[in-house]
JSON list of C-alpha atoms in Angstrom, two decimals:
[
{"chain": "A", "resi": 1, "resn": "UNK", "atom": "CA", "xyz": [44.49, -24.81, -105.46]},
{"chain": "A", "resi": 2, "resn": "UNK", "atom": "CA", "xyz": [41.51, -24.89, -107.67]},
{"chain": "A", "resi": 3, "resn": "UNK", "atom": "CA", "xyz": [40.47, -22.31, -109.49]},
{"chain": "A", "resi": 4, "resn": "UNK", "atom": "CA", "xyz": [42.60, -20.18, -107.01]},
{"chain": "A", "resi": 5, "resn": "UNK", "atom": "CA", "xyz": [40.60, -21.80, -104.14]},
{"chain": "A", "resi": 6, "resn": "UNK", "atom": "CA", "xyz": [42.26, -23.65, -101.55]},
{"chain": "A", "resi": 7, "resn": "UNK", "atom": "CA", "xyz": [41.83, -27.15, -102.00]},
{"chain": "A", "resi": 8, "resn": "UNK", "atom": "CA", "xyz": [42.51, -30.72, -100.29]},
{"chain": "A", "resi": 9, "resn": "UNK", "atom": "CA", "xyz": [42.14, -34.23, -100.87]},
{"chain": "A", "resi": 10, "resn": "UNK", "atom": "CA", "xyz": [40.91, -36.86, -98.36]},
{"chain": "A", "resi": 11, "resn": "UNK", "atom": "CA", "xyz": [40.70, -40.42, -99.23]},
{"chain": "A", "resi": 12, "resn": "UNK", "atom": "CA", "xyz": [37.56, -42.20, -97.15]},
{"chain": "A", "resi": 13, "resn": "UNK", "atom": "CA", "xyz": [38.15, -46.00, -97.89]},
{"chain": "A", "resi": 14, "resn": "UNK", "atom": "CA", "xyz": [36.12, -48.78, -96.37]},
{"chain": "A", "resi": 15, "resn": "UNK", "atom": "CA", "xyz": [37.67, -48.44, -93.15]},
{"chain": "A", "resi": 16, "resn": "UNK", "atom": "CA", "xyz": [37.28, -44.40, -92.75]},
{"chain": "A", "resi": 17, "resn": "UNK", "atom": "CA", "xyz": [33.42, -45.07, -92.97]},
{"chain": "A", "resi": 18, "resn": "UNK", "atom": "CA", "xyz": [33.59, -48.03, -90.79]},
{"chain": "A", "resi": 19, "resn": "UNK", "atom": "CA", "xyz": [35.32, -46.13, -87.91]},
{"chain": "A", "resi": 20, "resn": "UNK", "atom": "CA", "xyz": [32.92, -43.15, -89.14]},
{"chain": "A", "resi": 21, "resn": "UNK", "atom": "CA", "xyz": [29.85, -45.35, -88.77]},
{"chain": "A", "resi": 22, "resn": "UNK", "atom": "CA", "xyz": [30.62, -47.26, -85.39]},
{"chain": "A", "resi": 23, "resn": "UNK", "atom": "CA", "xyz": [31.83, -43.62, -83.53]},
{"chain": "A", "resi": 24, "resn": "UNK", "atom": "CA", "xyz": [30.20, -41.86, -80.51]},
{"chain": "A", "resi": 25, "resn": "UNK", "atom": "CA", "xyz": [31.51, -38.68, -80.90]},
{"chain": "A", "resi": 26, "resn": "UNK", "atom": "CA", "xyz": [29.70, -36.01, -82.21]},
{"chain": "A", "resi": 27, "resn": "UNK", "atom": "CA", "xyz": [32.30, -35.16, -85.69]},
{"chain": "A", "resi": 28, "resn": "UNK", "atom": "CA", "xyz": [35.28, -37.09, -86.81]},
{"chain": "A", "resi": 29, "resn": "UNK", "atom": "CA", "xyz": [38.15, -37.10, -84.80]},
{"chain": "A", "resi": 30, "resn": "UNK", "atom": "CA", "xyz": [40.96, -34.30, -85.84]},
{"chain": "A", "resi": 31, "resn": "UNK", "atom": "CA", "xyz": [44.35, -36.49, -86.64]},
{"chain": "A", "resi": 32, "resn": "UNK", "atom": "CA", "xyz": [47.79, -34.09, -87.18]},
{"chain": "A", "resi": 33, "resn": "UNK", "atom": "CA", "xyz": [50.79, -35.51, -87.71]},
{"chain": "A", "resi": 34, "resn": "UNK", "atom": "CA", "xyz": [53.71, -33.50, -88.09]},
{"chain": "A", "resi": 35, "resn": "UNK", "atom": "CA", "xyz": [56.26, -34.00, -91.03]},
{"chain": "A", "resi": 36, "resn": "UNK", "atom": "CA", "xyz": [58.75, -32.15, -88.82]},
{"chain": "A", "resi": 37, "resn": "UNK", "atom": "CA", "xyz": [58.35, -32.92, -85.23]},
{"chain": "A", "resi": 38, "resn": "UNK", "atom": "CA", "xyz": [57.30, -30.50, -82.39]},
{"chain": "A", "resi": 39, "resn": "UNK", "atom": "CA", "xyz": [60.71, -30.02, -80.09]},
{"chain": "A", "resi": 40, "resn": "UNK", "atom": "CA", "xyz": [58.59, -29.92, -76.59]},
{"chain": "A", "resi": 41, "resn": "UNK", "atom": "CA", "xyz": [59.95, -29.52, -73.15]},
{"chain": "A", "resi": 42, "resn": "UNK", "atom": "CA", "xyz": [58.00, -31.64, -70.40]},
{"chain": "A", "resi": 43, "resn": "UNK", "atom": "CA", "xyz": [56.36, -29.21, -67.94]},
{"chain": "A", "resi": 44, "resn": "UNK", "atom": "CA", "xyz": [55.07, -32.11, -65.72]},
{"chain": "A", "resi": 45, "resn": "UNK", "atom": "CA", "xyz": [56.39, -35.53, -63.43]},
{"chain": "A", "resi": 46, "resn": "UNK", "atom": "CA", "xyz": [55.76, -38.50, -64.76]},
{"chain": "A", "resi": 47, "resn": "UNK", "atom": "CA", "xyz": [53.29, -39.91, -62.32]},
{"chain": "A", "resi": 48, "resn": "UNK", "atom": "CA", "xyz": [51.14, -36.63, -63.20]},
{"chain": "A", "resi": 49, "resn": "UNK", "atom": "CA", "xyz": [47.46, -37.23, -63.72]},
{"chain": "A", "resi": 50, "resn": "UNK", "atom": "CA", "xyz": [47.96, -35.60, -67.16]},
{"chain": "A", "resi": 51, "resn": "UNK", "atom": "CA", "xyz": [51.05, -34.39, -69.01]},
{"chain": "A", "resi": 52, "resn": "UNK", "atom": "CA", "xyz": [51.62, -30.85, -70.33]},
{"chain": "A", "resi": 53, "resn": "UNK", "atom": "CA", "xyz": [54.37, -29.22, -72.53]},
{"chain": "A", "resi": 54, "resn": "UNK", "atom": "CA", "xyz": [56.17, -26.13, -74.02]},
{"chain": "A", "resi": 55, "resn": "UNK", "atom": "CA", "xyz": [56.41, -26.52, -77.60]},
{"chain": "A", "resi": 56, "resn": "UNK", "atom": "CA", "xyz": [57.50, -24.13, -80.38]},
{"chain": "A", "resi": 57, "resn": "UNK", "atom": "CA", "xyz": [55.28, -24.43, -83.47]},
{"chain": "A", "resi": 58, "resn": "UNK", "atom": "CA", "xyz": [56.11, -23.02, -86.86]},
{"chain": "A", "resi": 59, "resn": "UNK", "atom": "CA", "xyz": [53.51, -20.09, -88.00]},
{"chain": "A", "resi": 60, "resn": "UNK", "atom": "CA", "xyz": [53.11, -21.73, -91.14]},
{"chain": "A", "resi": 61, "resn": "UNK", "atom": "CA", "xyz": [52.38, -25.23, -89.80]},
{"chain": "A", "resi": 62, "resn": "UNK", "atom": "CA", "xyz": [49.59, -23.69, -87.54]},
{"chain": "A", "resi": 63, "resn": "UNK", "atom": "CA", "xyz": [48.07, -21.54, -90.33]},
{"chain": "A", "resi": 64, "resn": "UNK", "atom": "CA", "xyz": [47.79, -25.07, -92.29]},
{"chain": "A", "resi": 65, "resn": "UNK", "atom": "CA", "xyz": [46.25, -26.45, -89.79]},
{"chain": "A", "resi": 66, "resn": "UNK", "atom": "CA", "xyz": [43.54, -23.78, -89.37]},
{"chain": "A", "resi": 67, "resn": "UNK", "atom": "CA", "xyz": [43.20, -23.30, -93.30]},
{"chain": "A", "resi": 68, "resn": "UNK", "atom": "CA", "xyz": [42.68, -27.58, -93.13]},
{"chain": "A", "resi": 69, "resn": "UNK", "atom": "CA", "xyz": [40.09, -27.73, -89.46]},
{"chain": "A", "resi": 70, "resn": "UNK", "atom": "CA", "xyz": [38.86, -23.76, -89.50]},
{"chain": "A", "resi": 71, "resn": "UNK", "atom": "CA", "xyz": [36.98, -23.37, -86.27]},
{"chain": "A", "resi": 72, "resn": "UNK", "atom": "CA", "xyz": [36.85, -27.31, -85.49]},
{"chain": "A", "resi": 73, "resn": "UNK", "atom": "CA", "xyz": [39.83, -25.95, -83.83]},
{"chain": "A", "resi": 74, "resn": "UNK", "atom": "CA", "xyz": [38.43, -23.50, -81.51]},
{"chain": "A", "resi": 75, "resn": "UNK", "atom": "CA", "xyz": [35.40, -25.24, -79.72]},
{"chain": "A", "resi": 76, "resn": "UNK", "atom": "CA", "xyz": [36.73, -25.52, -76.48]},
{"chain": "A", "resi": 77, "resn": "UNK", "atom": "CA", "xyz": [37.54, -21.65, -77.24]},
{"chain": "A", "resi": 78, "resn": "UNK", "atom": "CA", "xyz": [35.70, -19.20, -75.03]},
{"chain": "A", "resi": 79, "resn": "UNK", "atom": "CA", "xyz": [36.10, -16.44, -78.28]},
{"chain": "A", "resi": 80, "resn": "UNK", "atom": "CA", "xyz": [35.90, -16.17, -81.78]},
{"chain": "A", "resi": 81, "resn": "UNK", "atom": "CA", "xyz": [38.27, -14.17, -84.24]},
{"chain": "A", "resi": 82, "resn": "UNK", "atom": "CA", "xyz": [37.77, -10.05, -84.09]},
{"chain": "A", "resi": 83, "resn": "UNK", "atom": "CA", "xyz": [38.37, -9.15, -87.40]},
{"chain": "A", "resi": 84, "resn": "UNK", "atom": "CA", "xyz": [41.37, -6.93, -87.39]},
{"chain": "A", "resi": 85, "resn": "UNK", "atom": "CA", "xyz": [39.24, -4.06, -85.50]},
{"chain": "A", "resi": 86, "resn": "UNK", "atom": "CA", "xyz": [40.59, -4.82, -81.98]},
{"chain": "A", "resi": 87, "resn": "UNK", "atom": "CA", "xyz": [43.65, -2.58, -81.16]},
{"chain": "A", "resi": 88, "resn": "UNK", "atom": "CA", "xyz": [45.16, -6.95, -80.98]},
{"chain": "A", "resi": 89, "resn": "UNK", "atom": "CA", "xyz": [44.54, -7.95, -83.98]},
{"chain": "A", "resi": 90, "resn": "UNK", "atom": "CA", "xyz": [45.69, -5.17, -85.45]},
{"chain": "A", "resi": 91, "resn": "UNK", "atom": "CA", "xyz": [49.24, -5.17, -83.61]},
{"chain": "A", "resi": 92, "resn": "UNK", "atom": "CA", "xyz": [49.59, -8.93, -84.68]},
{"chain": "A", "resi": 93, "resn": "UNK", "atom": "CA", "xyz": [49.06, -7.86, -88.39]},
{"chain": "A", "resi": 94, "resn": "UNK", "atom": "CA", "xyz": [51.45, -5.15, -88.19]},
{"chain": "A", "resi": 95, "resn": "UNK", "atom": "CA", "xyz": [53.91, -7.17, -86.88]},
{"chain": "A", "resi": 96, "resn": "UNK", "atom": "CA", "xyz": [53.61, -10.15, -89.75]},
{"chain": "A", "resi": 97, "resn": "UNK", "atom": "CA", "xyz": [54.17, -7.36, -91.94]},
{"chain": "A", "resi": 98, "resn": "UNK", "atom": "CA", "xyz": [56.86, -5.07, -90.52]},
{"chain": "A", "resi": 99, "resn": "UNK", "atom": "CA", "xyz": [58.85, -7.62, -88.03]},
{"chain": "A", "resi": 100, "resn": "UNK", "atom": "CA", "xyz": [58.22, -11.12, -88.73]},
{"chain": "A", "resi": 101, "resn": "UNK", "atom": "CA", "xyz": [61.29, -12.64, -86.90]},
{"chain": "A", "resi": 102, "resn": "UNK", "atom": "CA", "xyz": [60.04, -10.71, -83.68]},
{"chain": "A", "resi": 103, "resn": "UNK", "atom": "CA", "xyz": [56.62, -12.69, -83.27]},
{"chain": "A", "resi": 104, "resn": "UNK", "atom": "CA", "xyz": [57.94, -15.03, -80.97]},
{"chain": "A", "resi": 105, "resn": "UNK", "atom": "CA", "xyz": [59.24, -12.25, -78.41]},
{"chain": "A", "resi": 106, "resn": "UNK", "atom": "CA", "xyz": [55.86, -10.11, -79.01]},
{"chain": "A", "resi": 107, "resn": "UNK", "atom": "CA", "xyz": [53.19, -12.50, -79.02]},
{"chain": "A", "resi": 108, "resn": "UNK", "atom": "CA", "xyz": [52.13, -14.47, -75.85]},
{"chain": "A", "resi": 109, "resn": "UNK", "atom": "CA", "xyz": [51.57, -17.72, -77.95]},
{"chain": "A", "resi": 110, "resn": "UNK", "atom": "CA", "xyz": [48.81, -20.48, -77.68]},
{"chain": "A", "resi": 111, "resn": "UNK", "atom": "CA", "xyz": [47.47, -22.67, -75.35]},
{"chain": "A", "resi": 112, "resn": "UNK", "atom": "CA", "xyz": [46.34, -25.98, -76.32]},
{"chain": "A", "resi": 113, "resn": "UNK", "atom": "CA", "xyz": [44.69, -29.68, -75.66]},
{"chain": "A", "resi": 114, "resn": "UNK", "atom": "CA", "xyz": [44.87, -32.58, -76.88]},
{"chain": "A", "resi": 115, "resn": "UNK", "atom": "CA", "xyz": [43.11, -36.59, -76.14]},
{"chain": "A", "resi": 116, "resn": "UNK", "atom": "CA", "xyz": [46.78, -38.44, -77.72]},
{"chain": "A", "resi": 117, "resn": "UNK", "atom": "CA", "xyz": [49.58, -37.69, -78.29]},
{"chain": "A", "resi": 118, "resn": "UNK", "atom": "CA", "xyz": [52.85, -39.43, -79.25]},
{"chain": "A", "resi": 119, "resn": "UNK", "atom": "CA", "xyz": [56.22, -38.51, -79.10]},
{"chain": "A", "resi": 120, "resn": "UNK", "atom": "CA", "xyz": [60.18, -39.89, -80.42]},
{"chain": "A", "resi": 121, "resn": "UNK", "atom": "CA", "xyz": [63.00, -40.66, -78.51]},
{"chain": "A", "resi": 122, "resn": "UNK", "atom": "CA", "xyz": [63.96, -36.82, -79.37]},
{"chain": "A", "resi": 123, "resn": "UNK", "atom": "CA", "xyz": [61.07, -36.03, -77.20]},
{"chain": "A", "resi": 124, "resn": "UNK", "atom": "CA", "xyz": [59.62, -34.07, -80.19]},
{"chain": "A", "resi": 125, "resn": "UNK", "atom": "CA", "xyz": [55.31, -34.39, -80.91]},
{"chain": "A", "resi": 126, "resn": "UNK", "atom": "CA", "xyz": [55.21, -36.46, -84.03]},
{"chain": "A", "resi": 127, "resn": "UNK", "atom": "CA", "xyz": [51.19, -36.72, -83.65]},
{"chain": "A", "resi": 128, "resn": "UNK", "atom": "CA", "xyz": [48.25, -35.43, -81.89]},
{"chain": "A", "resi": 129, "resn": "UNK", "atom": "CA", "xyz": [44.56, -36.35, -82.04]},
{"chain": "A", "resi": 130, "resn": "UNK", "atom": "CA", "xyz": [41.57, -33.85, -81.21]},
{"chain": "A", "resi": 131, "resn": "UNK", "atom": "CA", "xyz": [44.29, -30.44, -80.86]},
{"chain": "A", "resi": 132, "resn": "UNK", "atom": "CA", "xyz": [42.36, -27.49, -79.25]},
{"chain": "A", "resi": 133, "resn": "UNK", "atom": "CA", "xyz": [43.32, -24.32, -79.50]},
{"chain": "A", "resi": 134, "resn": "UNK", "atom": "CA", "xyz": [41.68, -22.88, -75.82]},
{"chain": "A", "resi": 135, "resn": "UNK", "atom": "CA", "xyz": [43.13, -19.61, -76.04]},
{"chain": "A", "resi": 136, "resn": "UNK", "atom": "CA", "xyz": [45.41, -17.94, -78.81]},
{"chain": "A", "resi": 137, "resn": "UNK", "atom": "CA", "xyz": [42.31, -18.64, -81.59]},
{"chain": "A", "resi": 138, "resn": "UNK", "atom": "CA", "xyz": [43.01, -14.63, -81.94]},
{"chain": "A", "resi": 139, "resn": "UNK", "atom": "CA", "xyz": [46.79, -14.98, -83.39]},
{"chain": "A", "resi": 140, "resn": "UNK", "atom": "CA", "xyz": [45.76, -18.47, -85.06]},
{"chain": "A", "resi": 141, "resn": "UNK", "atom": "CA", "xyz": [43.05, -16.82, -87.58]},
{"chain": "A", "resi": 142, "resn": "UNK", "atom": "CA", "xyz": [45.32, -14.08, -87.82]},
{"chain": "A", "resi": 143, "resn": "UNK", "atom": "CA", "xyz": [48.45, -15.44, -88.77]},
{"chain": "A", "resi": 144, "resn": "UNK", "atom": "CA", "xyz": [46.11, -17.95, -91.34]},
{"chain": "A", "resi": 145, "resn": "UNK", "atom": "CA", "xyz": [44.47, -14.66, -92.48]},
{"chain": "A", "resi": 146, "resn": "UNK", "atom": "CA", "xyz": [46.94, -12.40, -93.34]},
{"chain": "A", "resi": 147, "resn": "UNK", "atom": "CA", "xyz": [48.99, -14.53, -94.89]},
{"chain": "A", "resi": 148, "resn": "UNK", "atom": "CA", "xyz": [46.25, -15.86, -96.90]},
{"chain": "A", "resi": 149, "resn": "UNK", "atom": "CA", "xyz": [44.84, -12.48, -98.18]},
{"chain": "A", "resi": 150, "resn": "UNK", "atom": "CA", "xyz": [48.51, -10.38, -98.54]},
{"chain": "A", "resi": 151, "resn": "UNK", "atom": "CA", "xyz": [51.39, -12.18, -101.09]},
{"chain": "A", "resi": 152, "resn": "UNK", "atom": "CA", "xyz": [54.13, -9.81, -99.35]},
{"chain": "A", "resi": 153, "resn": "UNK", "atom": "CA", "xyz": [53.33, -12.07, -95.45]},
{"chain": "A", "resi": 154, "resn": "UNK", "atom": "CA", "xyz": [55.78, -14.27, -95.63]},
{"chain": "A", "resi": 155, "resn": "UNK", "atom": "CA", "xyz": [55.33, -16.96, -91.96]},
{"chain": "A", "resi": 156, "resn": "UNK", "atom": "CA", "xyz": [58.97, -18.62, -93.00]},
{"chain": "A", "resi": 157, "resn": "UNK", "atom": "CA", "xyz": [60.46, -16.71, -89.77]},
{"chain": "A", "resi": 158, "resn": "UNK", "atom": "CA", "xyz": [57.66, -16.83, -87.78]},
{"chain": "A", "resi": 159, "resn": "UNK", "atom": "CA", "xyz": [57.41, -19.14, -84.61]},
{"chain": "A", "resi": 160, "resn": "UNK", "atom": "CA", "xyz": [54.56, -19.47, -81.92]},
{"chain": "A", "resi": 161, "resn": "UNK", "atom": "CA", "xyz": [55.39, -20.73, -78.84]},
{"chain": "A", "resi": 162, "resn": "UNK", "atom": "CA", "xyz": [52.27, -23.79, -77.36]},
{"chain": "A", "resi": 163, "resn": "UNK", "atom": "CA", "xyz": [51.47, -24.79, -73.90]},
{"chain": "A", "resi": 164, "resn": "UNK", "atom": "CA", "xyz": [49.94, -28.08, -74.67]},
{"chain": "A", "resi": 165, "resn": "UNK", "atom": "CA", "xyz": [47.78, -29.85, -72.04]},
{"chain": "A", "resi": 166, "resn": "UNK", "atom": "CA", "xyz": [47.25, -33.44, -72.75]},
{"chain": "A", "resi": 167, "resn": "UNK", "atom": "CA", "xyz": [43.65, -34.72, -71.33]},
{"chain": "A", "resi": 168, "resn": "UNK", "atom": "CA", "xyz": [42.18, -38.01, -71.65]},
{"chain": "A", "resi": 169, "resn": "UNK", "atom": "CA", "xyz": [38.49, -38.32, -73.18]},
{"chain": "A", "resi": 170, "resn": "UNK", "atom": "CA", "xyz": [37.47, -39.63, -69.66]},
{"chain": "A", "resi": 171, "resn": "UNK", "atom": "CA", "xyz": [38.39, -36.10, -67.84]},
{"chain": "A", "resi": 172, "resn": "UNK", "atom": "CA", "xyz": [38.28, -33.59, -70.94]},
{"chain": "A", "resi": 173, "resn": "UNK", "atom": "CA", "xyz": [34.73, -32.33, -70.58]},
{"chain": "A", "resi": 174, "resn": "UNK", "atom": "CA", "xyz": [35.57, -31.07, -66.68]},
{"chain": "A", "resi": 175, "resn": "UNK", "atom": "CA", "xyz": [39.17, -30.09, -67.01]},
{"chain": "A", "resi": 176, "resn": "UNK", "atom": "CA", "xyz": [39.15, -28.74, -70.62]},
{"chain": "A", "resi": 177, "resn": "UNK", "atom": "CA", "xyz": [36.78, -25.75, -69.80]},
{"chain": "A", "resi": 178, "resn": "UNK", "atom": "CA", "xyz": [38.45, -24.88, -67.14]},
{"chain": "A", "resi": 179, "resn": "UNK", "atom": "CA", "xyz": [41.65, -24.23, -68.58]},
{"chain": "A", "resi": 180, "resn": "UNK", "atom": "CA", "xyz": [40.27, -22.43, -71.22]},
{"chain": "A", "resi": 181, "resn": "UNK", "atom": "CA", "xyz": [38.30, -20.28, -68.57]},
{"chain": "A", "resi": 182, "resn": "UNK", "atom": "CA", "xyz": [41.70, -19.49, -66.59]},
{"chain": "A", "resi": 183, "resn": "UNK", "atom": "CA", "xyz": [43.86, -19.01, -69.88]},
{"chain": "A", "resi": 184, "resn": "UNK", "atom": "CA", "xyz": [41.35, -16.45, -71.07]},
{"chain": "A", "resi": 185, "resn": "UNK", "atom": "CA", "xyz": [41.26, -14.85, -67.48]},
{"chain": "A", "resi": 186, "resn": "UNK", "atom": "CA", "xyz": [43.77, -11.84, -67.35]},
{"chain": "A", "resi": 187, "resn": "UNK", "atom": "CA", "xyz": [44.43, -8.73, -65.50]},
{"chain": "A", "resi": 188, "resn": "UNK", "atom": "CA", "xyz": [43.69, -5.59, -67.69]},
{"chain": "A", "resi": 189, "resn": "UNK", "atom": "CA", "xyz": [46.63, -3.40, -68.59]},
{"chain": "A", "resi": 190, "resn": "UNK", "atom": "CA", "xyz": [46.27, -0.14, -69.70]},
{"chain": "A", "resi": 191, "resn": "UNK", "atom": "CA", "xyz": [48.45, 2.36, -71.73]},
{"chain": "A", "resi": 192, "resn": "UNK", "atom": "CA", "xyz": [48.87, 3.78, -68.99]},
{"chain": "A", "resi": 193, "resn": "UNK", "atom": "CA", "xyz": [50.64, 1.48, -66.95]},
{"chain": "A", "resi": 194, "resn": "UNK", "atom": "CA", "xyz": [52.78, 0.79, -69.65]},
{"chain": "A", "resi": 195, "resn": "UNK", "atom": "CA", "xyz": [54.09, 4.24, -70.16]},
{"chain": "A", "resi": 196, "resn": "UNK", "atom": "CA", "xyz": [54.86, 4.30, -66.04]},
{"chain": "A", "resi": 197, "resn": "UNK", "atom": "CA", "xyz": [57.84, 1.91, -67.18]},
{"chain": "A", "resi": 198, "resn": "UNK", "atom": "CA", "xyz": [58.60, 4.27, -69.80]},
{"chain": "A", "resi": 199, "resn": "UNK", "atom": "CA", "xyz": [62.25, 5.44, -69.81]},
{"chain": "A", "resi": 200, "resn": "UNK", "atom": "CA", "xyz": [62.16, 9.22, -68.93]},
{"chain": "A", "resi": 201, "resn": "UNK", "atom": "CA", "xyz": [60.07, 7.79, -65.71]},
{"chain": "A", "resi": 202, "resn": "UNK", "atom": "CA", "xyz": [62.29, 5.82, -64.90]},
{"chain": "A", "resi": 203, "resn": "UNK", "atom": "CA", "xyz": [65.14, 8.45, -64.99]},
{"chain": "A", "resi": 204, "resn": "UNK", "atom": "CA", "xyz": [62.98, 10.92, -63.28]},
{"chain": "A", "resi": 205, "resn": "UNK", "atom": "CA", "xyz": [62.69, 8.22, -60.36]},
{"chain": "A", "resi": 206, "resn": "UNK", "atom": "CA", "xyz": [66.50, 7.48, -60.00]},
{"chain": "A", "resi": 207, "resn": "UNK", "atom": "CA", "xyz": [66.61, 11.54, -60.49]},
{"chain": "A", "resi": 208, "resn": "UNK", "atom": "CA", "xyz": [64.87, 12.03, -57.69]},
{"chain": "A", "resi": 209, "resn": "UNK", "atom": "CA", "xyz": [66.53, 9.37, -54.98]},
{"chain": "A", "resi": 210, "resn": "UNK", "atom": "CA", "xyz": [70.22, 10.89, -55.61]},
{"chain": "A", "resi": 211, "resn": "UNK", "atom": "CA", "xyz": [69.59, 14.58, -55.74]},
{"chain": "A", "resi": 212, "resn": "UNK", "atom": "CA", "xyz": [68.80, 16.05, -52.09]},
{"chain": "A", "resi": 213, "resn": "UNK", "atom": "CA", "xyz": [65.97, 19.09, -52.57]},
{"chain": "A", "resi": 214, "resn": "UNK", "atom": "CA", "xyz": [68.10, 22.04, -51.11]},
{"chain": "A", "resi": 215, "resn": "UNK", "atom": "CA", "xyz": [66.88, 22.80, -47.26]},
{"chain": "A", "resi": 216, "resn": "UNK", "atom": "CA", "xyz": [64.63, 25.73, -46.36]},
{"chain": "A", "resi": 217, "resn": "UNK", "atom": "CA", "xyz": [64.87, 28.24, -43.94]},
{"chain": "A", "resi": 218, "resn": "UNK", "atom": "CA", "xyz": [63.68, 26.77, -40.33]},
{"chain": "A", "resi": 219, "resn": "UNK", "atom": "CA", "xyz": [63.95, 23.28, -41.71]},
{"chain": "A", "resi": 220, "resn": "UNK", "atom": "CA", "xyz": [65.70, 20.61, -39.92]},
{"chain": "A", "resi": 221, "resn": "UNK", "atom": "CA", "xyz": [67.25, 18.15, -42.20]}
]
């Protein structure tokens, strides 16, 4: 920190300005490499045309990341962050503060794309180049914010779980979009339907298979 701001130091040496100079894309290329490696689980054959993966990511490593890129980040994302007004936000926040170590089970987690990638003979991520966060930007910004603006957040327990997509530069600008368009496409679930599954329901239901209404008078059973 300087002067309680955050603060970060990036060497640019001949060869940065070089690569800077003699590049096509539009911004500089976003390069992570993880001191502790991603454990990942392949979700995809070999002879795919692309390769995708469940990882786990720790909270704090992804709110470093979005405190380092910000919303470089979330371009390929179809929203930006609500503020803690939406009833979502809100829950995530409470949950940071009242059961960190229950994030993983509560949250629905990330999905992501990246151009490279490389991985060990652990089959962990040790490095990824142009990460995207397509949908999850909401618990991203939140887990960065809260534990940025309140010392008693503490993101040591907290885990995200990634679906990672990795596209080549060739096929991004098609397939990229569209994953972000289907990730962020959802059927709405109300209260409601929520308290149908609610436990005196579901009493009331077995309640009313195994108890036999008594018979009227002319009724024939």
């Amino acid at each position: 920190c300087f002067s309680g701001l955050p603060t970060y130091i990036e060497v640019w040496d001949v060869g940065r300005f070089y690569a800077n100079e003699e590049s096509t894309e539009e911004s500089e290329s976003i390069i992570i490499e993880f001191l502790k490696p991603l454990p990942t689980l392949s979700a995809t054959l070999d002879n795919a045309k692309y390769h995708s993966y469940l990882c786990v990511i720790p909270g704090q490593v992804l709110a470093e990341m979005y405190k380092k890129y910000g919303a470089r980040l979330l371009e390929a994302n179809v929203r930006s962050f609500l503020q803690f007004r939406s009833d979502v936000n809100k829950g995530i926040k409470n949950t940071l503060l009242n059961n960190p170590d229950m994030f993983f089970a509560y949250n629905n987690g990330i999905t992501a794309t990246a151009e490279e990638f490389e991985i060990n003979d652990k089959n962990e991520i040790v490095f990824l180049k142009n990460l995207q966060i397509v949908n999850g930007g909401q618990t991203t910004a939140a887990l960065t914010i809260t534990n940025s603006k309140n010392s008693e957040v503490s993101l040591h327990n907290v885990f995200v779980q990634v679906k990672l997509s990795i596209v080549d530069t060739q096929t991004s600008e098609e397939i990229v979009p569209d994953i972000a368009r289907y990730a962020n496409t959802q059927n709405k679930v109300s209260n409601s339907d929520f308290f149908s599954n609610h436990p005196f329901h579901r009493k009331m239901e077995r309640k009313s298979i195994q108890i036999t209404a008594p018979i009227t008078t002319g009724q024939i059973r």
